[in-house]
Tab-separated table of C-alpha atoms in Angstrom:
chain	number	residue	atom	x	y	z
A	152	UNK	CA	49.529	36.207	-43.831
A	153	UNK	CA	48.611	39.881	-43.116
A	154	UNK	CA	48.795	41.360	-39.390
A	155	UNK	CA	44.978	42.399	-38.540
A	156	UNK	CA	46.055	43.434	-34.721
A	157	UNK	CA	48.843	44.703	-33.694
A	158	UNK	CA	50.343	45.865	-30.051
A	159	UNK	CA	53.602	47.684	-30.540
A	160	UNK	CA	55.548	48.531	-27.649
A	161	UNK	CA	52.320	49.094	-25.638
A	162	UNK	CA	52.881	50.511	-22.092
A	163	UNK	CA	49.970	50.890	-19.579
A	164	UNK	CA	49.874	52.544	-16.397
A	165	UNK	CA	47.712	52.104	-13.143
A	166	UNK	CA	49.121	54.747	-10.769
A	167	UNK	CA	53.057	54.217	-10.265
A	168	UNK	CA	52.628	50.337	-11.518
A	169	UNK	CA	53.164	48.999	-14.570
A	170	UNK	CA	50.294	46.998	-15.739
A	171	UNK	CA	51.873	46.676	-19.175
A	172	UNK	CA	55.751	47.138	-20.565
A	173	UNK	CA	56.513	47.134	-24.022
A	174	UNK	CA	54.864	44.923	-24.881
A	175	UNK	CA	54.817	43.864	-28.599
A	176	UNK	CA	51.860	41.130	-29.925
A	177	UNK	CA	50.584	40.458	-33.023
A	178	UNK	CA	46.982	38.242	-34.277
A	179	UNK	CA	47.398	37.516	-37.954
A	180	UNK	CA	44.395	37.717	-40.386
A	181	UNK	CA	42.325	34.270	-39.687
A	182	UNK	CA	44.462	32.690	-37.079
A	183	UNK	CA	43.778	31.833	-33.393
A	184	UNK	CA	46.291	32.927	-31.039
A	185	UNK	CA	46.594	32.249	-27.301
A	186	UNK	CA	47.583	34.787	-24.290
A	187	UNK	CA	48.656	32.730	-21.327
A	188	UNK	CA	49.350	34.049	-17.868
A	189	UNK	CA	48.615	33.876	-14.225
A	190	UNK	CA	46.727	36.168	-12.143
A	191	UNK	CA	48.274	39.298	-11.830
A	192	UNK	CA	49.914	39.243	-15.570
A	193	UNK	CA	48.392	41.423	-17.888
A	194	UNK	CA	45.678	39.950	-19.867
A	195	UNK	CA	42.771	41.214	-18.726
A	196	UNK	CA	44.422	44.593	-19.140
A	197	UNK	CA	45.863	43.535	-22.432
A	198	UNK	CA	42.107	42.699	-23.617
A	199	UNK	CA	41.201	45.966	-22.127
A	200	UNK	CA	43.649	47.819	-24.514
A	201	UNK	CA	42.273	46.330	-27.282
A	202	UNK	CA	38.573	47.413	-26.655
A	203	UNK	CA	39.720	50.975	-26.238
A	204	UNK	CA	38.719	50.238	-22.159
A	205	UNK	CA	42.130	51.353	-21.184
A	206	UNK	CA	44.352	53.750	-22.745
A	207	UNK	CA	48.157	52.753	-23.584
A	208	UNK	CA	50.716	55.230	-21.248
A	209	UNK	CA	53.226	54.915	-24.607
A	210	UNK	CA	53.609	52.559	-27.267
A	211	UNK	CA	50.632	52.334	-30.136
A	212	UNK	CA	47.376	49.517	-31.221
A	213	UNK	CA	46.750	48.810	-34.305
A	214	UNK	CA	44.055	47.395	-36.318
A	215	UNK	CA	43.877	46.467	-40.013
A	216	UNK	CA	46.550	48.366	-41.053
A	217	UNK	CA	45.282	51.482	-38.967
A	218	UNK	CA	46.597	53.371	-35.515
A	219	UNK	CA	43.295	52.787	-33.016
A	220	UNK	CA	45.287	54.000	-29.909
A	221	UNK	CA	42.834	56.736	-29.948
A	222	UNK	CA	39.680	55.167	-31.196
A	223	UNK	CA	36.912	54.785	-28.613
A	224	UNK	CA	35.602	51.303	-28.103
A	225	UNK	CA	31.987	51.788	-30.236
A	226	UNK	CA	34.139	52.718	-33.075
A	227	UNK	CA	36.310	50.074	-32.326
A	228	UNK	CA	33.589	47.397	-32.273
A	229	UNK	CA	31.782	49.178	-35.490
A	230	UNK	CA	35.415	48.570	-37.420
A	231	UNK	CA	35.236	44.910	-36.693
A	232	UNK	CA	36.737	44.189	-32.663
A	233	UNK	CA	34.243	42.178	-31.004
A	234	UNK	CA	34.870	40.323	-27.424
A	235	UNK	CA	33.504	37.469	-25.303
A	236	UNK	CA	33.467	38.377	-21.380
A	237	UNK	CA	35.160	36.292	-18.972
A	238	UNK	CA	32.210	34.081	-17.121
A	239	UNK	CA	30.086	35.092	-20.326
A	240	UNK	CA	27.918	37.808	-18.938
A	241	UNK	CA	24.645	37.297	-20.214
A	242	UNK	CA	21.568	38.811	-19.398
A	243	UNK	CA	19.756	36.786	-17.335
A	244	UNK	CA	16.359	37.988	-17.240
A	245	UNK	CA	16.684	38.522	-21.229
A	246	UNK	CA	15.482	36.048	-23.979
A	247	UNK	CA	18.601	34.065	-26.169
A	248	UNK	CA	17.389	36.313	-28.647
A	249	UNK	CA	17.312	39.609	-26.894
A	250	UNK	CA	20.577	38.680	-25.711
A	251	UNK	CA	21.830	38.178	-29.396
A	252	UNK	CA	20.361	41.379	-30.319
A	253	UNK	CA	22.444	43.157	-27.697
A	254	UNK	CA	25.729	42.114	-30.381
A	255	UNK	CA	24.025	44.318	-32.531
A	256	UNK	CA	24.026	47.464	-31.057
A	257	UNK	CA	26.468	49.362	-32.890
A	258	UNK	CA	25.373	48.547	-36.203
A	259	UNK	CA	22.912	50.966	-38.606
A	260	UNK	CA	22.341	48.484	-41.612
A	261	UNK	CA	19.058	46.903	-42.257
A	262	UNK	CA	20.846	43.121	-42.150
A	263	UNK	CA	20.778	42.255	-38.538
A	264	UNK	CA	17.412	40.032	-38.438
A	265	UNK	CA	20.086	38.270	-41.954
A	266	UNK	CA	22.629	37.984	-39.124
A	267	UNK	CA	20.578	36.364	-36.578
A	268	UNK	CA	19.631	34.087	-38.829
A	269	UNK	CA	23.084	32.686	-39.631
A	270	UNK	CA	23.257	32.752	-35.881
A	271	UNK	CA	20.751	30.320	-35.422
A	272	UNK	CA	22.150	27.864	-38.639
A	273	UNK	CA	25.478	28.032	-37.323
A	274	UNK	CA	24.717	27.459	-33.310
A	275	UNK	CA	21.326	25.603	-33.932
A	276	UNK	CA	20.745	25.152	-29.933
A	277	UNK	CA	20.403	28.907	-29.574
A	278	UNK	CA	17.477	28.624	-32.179
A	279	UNK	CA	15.589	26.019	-30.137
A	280	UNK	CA	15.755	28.182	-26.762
A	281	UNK	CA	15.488	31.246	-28.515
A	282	UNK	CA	12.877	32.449	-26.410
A	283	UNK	CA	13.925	31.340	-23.095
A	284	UNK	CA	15.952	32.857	-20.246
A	285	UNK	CA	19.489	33.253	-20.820
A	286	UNK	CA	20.123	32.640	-16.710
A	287	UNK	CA	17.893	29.127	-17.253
A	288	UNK	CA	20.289	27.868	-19.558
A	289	UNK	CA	23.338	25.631	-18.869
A	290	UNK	CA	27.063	26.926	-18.764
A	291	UNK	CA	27.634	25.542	-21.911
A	292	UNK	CA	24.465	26.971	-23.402
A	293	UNK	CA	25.242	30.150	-22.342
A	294	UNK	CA	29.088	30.176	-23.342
A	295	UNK	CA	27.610	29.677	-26.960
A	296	UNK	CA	25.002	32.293	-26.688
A	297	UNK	CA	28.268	35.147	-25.611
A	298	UNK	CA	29.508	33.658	-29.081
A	299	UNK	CA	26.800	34.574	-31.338
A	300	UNK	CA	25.940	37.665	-29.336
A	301	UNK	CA	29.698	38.358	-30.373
A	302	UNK	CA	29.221	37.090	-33.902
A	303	UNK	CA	26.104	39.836	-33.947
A	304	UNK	CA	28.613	42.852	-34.759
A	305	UNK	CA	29.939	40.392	-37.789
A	306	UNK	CA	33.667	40.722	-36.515
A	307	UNK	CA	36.668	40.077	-37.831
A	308	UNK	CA	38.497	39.449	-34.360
A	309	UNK	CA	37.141	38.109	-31.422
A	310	UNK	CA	38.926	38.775	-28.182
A	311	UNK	CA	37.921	35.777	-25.747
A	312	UNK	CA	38.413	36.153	-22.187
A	313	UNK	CA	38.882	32.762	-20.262
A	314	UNK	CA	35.762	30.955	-22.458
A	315	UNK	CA	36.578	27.629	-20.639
A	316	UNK	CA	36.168	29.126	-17.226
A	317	UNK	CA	34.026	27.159	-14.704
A	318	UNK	CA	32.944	24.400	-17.478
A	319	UNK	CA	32.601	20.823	-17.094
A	320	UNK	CA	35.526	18.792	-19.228
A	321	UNK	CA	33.255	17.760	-21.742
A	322	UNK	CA	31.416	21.067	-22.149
A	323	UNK	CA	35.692	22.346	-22.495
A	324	UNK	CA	35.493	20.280	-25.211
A	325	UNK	CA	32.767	21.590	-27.054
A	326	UNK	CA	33.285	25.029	-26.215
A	327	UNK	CA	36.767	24.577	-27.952
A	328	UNK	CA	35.094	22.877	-31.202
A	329	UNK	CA	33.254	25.866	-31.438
A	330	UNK	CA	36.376	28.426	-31.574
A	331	UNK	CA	37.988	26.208	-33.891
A	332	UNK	CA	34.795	26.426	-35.871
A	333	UNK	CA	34.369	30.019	-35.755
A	334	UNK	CA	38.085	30.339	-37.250
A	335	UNK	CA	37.594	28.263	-39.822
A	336	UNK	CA	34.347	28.391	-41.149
A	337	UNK	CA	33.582	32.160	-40.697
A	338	UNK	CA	37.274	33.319	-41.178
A	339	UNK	CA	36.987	35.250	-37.607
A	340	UNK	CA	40.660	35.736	-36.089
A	341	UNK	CA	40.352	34.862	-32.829
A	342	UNK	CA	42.714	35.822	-29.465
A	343	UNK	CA	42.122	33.456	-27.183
A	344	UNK	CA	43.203	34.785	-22.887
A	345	UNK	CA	43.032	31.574	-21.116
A	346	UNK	CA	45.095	30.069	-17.932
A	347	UNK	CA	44.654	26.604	-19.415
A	348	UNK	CA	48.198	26.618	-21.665
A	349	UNK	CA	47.376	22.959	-23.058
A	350	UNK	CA	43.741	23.666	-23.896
A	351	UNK	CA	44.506	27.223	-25.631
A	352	UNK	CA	47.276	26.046	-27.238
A	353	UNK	CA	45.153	22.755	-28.880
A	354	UNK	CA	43.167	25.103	-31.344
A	355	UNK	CA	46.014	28.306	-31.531
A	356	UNK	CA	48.512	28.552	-34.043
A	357	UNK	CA	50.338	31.031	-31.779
A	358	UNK	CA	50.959	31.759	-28.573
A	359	UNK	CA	52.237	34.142	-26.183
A	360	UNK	CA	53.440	34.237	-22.323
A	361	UNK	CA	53.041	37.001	-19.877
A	362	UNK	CA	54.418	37.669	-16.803
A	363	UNK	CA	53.760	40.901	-14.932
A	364	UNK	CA	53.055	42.972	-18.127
A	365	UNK	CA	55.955	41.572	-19.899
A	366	UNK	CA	55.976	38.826	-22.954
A	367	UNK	CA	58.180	36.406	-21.282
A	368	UNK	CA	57.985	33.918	-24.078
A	369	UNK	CA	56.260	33.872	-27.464
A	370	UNK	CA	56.463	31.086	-30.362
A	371	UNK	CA	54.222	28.730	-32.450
A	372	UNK	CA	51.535	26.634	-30.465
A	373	UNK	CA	53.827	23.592	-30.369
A	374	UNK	CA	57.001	25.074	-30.088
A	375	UNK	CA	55.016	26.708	-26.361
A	376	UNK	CA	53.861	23.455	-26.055
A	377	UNK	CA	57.596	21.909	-25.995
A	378	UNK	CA	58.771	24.705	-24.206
A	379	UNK	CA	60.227	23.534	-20.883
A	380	UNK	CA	59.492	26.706	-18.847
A	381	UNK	CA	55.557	26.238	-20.310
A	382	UNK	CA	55.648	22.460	-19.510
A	383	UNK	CA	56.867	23.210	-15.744
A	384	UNK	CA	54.775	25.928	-14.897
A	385	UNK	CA	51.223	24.928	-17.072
A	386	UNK	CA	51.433	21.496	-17.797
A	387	UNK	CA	51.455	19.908	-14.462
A	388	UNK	CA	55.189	18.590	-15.063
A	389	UNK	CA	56.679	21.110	-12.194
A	390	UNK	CA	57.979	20.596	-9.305
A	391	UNK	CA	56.698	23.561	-7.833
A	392	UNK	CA	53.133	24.201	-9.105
A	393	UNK	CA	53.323	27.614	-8.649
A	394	UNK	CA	56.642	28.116	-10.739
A	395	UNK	CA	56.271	31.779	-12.692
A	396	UNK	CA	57.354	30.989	-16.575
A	397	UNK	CA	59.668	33.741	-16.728
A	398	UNK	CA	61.657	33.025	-14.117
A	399	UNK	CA	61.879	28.914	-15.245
A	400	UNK	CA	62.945	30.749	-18.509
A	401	UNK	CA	65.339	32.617	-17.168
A	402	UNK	CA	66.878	30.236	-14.842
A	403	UNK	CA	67.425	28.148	-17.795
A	404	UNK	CA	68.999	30.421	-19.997
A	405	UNK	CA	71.633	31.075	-17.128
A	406	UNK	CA	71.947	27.517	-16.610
A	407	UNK	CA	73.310	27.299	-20.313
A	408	UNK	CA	75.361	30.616	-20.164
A	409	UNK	CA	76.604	29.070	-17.158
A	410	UNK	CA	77.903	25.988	-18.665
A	411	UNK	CA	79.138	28.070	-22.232
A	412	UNK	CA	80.874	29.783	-19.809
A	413	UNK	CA	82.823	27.357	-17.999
A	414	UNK	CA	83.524	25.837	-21.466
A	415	UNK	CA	84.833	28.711	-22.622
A	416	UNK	CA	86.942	29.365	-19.076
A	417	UNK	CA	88.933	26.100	-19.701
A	418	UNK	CA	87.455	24.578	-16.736
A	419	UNK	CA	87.260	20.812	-15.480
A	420	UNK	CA	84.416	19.194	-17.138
A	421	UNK	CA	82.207	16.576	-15.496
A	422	UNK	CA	84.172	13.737	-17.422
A	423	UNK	CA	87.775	14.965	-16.172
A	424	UNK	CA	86.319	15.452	-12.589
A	425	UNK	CA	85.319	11.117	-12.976
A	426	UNK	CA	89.103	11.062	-13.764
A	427	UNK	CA	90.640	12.836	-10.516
């Protein structure tokens, strides 16, 4: 599978603090991949980096096979970057249609009222209201109208910000069908910033783990999903709900030094100790 995004050793900088540090990411060509974190981690910046929003202190972006660091975000979105905002941030006061239009904006061909019609086939709801307010419509309604606005630029990665935010479960539930649909039906890779670790990582292939601008863990979906640090701190199994993942990681990786150690040193072991 070929890389289509690419953060290497990407470093960003808000005053003397470290949003970002080195840190190293990759969304493969037609997969879905998760960034998990808690407030304060680094994903919003880390979608902000890819849209060109932000600019990377060291380290480089790349995109298709090509160094954006530099790129601004229009040019960015024209090569095939598209995003869906956190709390979907539609235009209220705008028709569904209007709205999709918006998507559009960076494109010169003469294939956009083409586009909006696949639009409306594949999200056939939109195509019922599509001349009603975008603020009259449900949450759900209007976390599939940010999709096809996104889908308007015909992308090749969508960057979603927190799509499950504020949704009732069963709305979660469609909301996630339709990312899994996007992927597979339209080829669109998708990076998927959520807090949610067990709903992101039910539809990604891969995931990562931030912690204050650093990838504290990264792996497959289920190998997060296994992952004790990720079960303690985002899977309701901890024993302190506000555990950081990093720091579970870490304190079990010098647990097991810990214990190599002693092994190593010669000393008692538990079953010599029953023996004193």
């Amino acid at each position: 599978m070929s890389t289509l995004l690419e953060f290497r050793d990407v470093s960003v900088v808000y005053g003397a603090s470290h949003a970002l540090q080195d840190v190293s990411l990759t969304v493969g060509e037609g997969q879905i991949v998760s960034l998990l974190g808690g407030n304060a981690s680094g994903k919003s910046t880390t979608m902000k980096t890819i849209l060109g929003l932000v600019r990377p202190a060291a380290g480089s972006v790349w995109y298709d096979g090509q160094d954006i660091t530099a790129w601004s975000t229009p040019r960015r979105i024209a090569a095939g970057i598209a995003s869906v905002p956190e709390a979907r941030r539609v235009f209220p006061d705008m028709t569904v249609e209007d709205n999709l239009l918006t998507g559009a904006h960076t494109r010169r061909d003469r294939e956009i009222r083409r586009t909006l019609s696949e639009i409306y086939e594949f999200f056939p709801r939109l195509d019922e209201r599509r001349r009603q307010r975008a603020g009259s419509m449900s949450g759900g309604e209007q976390q599939m109208l940010a999709f096809g606005r996104a889908l308007m630029s015909r992308p090749r990665l969508i960057c979603m910000d927190e799509p499950t935010m504020g949704l009732a479960p069963i709305v979660v539930e469609r909301v996630l069908e339709h990312i899994a649909r996007i992927n597979a039906e339209l080829g669109v890779s998708v990076l998927v910033v959520e807090q949610n670790a067990e709903l992101a990582l039910s539809v990604a292939q891969r995931g990562y783990v931030l912690r204050t601008g650093h990838i504290a863990i990264a792996g497959t979906a289920s190998e997060l999903l296994a992952h004790p640090a990720v079960r303690e701190a985002y899977l309701g199994q901890a024993s302190d709900p506000d555990a950081d993942p990093l720091a579970l990681a870490e304190r079990i990786a010098r647990d097991a030094q810990e214990l190599d150690e002693a092994a190593a040193a010669g000393g008692d072991t538990a079953d010599e100790r029953k023996g004193e």
